[in-house]
Structures are given as structure tokens and as C-alpha cells.
mmCIF file of C-alpha atoms in Angstrom:
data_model
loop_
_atom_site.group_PDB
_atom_site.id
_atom_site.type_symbol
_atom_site.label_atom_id
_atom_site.label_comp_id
_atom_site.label_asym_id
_atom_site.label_seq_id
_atom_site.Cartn_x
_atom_site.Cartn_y
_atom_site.Cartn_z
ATOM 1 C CA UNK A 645 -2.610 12.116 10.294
ATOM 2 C CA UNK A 646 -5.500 10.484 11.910
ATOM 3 C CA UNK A 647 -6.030 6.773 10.173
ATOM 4 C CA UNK A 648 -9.783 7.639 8.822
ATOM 5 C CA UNK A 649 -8.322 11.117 7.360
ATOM 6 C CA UNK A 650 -5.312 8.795 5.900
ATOM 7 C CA UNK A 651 -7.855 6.317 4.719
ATOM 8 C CA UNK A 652 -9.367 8.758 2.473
ATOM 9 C CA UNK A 653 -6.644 10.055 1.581
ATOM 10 C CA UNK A 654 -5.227 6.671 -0.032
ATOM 11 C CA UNK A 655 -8.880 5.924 -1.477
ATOM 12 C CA UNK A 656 -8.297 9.364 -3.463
ATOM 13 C CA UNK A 657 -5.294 8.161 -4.968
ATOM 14 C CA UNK A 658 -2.817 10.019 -3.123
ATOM 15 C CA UNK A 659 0.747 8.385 -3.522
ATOM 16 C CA UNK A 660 2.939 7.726 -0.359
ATOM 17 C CA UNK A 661 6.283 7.343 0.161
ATOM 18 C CA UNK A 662 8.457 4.587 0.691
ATOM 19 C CA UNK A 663 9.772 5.488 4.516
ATOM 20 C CA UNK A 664 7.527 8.315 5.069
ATOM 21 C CA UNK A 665 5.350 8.786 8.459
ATOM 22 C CA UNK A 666 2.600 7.425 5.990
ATOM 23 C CA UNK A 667 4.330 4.544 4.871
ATOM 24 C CA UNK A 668 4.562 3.253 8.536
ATOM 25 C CA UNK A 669 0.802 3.689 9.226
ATOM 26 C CA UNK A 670 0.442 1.913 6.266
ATOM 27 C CA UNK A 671 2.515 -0.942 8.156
ATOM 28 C CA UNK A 672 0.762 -0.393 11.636
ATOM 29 C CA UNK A 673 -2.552 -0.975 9.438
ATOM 30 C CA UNK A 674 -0.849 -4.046 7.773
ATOM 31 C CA UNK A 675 0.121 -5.568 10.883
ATOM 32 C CA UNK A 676 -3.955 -5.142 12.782
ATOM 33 C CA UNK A 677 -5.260 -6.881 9.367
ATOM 34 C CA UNK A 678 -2.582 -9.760 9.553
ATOM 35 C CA UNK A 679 -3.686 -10.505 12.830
ATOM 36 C CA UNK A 680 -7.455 -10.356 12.375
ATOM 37 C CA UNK A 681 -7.101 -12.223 9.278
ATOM 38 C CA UNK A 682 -5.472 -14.818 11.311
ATOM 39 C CA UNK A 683 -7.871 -15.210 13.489
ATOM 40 C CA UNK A 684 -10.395 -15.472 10.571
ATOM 41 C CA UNK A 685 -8.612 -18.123 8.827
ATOM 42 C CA UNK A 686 -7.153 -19.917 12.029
ATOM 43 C CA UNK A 687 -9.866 -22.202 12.524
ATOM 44 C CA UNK A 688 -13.384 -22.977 11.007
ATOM 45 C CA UNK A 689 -16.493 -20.352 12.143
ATOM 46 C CA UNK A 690 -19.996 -20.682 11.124
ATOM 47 C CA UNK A 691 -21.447 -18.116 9.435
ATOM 48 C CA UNK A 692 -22.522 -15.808 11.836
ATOM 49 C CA UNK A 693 -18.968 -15.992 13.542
ATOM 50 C CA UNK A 694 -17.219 -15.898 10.257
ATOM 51 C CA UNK A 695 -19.275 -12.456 9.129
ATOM 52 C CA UNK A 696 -18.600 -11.055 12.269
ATOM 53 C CA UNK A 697 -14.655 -11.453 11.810
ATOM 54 C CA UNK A 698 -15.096 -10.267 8.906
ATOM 55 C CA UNK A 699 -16.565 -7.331 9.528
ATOM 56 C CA UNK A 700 -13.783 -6.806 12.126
ATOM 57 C CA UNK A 701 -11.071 -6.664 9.819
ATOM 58 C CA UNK A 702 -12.802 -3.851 7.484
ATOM 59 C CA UNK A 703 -13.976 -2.130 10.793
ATOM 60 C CA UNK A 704 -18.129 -1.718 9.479
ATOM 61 C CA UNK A 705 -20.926 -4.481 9.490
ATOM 62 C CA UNK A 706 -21.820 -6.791 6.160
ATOM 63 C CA UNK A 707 -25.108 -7.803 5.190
ATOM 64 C CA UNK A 708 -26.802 -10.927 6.750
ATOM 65 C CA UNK A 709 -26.619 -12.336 2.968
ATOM 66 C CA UNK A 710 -22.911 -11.732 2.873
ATOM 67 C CA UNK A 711 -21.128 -15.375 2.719
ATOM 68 C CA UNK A 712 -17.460 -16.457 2.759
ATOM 69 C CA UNK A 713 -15.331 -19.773 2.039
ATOM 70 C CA UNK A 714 -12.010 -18.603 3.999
ATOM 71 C CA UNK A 715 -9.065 -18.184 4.092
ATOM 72 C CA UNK A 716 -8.941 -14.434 2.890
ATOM 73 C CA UNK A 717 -5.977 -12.096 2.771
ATOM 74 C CA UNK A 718 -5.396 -8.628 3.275
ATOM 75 C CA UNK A 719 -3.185 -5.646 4.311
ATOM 76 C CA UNK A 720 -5.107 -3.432 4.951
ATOM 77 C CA UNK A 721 -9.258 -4.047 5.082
ATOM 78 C CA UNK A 722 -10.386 -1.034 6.691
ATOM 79 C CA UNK A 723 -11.075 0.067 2.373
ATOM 80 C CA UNK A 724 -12.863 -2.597 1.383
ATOM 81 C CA UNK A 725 -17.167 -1.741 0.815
ATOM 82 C CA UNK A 726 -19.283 -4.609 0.156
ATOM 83 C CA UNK A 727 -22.734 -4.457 -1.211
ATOM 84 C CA UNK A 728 -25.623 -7.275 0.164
ATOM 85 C CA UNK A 729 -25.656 -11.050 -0.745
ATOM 86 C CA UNK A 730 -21.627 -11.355 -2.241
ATOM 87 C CA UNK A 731 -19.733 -14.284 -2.150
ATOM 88 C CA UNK A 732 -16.240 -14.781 -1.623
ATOM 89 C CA UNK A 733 -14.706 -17.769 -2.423
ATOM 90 C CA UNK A 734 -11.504 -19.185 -0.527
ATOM 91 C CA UNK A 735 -8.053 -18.245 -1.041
ATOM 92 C CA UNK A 736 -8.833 -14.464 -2.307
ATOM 93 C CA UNK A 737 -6.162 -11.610 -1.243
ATOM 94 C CA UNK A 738 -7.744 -7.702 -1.494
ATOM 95 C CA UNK A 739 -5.014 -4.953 -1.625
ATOM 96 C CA UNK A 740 -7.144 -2.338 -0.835
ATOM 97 C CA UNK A 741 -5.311 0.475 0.608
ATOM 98 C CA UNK A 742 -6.797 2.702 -2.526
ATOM 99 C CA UNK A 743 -10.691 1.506 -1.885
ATOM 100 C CA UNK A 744 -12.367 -2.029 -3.143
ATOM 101 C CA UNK A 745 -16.184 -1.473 -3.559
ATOM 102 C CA UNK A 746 -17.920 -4.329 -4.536
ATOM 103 C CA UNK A 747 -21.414 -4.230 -5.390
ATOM 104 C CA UNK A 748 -24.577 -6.456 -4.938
ATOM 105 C CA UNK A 749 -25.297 -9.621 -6.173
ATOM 106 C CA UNK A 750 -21.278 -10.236 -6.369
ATOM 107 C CA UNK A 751 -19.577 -13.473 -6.823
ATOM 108 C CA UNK A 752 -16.322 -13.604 -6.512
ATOM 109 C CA UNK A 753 -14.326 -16.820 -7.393
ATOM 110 C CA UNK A 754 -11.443 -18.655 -5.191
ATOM 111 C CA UNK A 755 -7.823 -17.362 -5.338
ATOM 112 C CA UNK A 756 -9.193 -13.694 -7.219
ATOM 113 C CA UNK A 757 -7.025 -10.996 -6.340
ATOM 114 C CA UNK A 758 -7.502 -6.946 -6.086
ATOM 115 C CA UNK A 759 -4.874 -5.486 -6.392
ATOM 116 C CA UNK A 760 -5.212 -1.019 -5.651
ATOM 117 C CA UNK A 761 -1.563 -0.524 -5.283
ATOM 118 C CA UNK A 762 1.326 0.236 -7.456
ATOM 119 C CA UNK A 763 4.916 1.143 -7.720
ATOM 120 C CA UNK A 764 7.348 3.452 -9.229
ATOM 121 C CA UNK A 765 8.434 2.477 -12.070
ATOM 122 C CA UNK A 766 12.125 4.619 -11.627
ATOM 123 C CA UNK A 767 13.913 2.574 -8.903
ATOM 124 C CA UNK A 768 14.218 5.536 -6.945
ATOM 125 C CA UNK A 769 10.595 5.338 -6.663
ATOM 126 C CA UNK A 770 9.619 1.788 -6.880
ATOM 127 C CA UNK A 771 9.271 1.837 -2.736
ATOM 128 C CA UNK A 772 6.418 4.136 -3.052
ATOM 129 C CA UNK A 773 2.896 3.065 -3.255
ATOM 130 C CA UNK A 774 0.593 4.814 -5.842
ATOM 131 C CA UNK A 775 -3.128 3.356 -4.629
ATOM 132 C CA UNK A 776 -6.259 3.766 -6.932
ATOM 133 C CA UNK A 777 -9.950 1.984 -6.172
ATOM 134 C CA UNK A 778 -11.358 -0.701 -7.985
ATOM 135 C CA UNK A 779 -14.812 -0.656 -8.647
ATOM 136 C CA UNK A 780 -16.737 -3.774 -9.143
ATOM 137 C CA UNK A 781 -20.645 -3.254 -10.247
ATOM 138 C CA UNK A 782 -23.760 -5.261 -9.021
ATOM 139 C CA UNK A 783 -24.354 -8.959 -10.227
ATOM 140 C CA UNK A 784 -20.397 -9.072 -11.588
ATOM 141 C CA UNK A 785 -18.692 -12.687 -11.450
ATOM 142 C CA UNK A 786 -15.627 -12.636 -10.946
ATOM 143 C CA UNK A 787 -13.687 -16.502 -12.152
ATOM 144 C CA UNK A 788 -10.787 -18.035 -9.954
ATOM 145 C CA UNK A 789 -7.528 -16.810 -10.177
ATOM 146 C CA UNK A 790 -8.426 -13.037 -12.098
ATOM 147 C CA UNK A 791 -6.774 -10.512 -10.757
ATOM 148 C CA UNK A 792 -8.320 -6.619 -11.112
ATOM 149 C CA UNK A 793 -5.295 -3.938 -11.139
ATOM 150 C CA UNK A 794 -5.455 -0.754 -10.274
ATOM 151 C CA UNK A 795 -8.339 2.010 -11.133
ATOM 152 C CA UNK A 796 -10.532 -0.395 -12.836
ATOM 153 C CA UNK A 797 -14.269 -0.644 -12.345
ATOM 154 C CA UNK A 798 -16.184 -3.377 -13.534
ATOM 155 C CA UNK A 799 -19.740 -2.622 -14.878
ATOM 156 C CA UNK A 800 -22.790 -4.099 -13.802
ATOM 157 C CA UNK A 801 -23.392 -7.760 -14.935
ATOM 158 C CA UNK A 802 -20.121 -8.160 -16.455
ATOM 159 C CA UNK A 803 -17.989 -11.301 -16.406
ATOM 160 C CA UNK A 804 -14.166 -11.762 -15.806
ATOM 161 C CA UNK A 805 -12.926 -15.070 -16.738
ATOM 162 C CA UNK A 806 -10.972 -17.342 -14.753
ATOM 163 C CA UNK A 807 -7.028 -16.383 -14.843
ATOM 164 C CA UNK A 808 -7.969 -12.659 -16.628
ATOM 165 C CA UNK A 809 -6.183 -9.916 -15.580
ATOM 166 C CA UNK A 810 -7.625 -7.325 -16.078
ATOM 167 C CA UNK A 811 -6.251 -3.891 -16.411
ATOM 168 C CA UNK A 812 -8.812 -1.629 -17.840
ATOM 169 C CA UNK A 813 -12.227 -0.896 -17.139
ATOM 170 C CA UNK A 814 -14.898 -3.154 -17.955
ATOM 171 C CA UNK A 815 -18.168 -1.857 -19.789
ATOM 172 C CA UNK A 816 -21.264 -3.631 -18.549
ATOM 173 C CA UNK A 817 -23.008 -6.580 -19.453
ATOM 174 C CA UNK A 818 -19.472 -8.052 -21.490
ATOM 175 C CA UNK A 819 -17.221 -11.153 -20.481
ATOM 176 C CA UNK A 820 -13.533 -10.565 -20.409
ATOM 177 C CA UNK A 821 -10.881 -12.830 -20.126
ATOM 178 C CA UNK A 822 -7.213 -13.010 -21.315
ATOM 179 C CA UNK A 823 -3.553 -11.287 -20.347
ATOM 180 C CA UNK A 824 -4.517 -9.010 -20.429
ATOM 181 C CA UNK A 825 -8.032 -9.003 -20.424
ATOM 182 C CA UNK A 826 -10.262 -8.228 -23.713
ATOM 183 C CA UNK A 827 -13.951 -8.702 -24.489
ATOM 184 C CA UNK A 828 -14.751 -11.727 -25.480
ATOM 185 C CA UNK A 829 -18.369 -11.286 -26.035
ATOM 186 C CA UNK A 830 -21.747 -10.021 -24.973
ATOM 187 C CA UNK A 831 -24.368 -11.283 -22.597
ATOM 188 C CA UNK A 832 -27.031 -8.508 -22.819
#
């Protein structure tokens, strides 16, 4: 399978499994992102430099008004969409075999992970990978240390507290925070 046909095919939730031919290109794919993500976080880069890196390791340009505080971790990279003028803060790790889009107006805080992958839960499956996209809307903030599972999209203007994790989808214009995550209230 050609890697943009298996790209797709992970971004529409298609499992893979543990040992396949798949599995391995999802290891060749792991091991280009751990060394372009090395380079990234291997010494400091102004902001052109650092944008340019950046747009190496999910293989398509960002915006001008896209900014990063590295280091930033992945396995992956080539499924990660960003929208114009997002933030990431240091420390974050996107697992985004099954698709991260993030929006515009984005901030995302230091140490937030994404997390598209999961396991079997029989051990005779638990070395397969079942991917699904997350989704985050425009002008979302996203607190240090949340963590977004999964299949969940984040509506517009929403906020996800520091240390949330957050399992389900988010409806717009709400903060959530907890473990697992819950509306706390609205802003709208």
C-alpha cells in the first residue's frame, strides 16, 4: 500500500494489525517522525526555522501565524492539519496516525496530548491499533496536561481544562475539565 493511500486509510478508522505489512509502515513512519522531531527539538530555531521543521515532519506548509514552544512529539505527523495562527506550547506529544485537525485561532497548552490510537481490549488483540481523528474546532484552548482520546471533536470556542481527559465530544462554546472530562459551565 502506498503511504498516502495508507494514510487515509488510518484517518478513516481502519484498524491494523499487530505484525501485519501495515503495522511495519506504521513503524517505518514512526521511525522518519522520530528523527525529524529530533532535529526539531535538538537545538533552539527561530521561528521561521522552527515552522519550517515543522512543516517537515507533517510533510505540508503551516501558516506564517503558526507558532511553537518545542519540544514536540510524535509518531507519526504526516496526519496532523493545522488551521492559521495556533499555538503549541512545549512538551505536547500528537498520536495522530487516525487524523488531528486543529482549527484556527487554537491554543494549545504545554505537555497536552492527542491521543487517535487504541488497543484491543482481548489480549489477543491488544497489539493492534484501532485509530480514530480528533477534531478540535476554531478558537478552542486547550490547558496543560489534557489529553483528547480517540474520536473526539471539540467544538468551536470550547475550553478543556488543565489535566482533563477528555473522552467524549465536546459541544461548543462549554469548558470541560475532570477524569474524565464533564461540563463545567458555559461561556456563550
Amino acid at each position: 500500500m502506498e503511504r498516502e493511500e495508507f494514510l487515509k486509510y488510518l484517518r478513516q478508522g481502519n484498524p491494523v494489525t499487530g505484525g501485519s505489512d501495515m503495522h511495519l509502515l506504521m513503524h517505518e513512519l514512526a521511525e522518519e517522525a522520530l528523527k525529524e522531531t529530533a532535529e526539531l527539538n535538538g537545538s533552539y530555531h527561530g521561528p521561521e526555522e522552527m515552522r519550517k521543521l515543522f512543516s517537515r515532519i507533517i510533510g505540508k506548509p503551516v501558516d506564517s501565524s503558526f507558532s511553537m514552544f518545542p519540544p514536540f512529539y510524535t509518531e507519526c505527523g504526516k496526519n496532523i492539519y493545522i488551521g492559521k495562527n495556533v499555538f503549541i506550547n512545549c512538551g505536547c506529544h500528537f498520536q495522530d496516525h487516525g487524523g488531528i485537525y486543529i482549527g484556527n485561532d487554537v491554543l494549545i497548552g504545554s505537555y497536552v496530548v492527542f491521543a487517535t490510537i487504541n488497543h484491543g481490549q482481548l489480549p489477543e488483540e491488544r497489539s493492534g491499533n484501532f485509530p480514530a481523528p480528533i477534531h478540535i474546532g476554531n478558537k478552542v484552548w486547550v490547558g496543560s496536561h489534557a489529553t483528547i482520546l480517540p474520536g473526539v471533536t471539540v467544538g468551536d470556542n470550547a475550553i478543556i481544562a488543565a489535566g482533563a481527559v477528555v473522552n467524549k465530544d465536546v459541544p461548543a462554546g462549554v469548558v470541560v475539565g475532570g477524569v474524565p472530562a464533564k461540563v463545567i459551565k458555559s461561556i456563550e
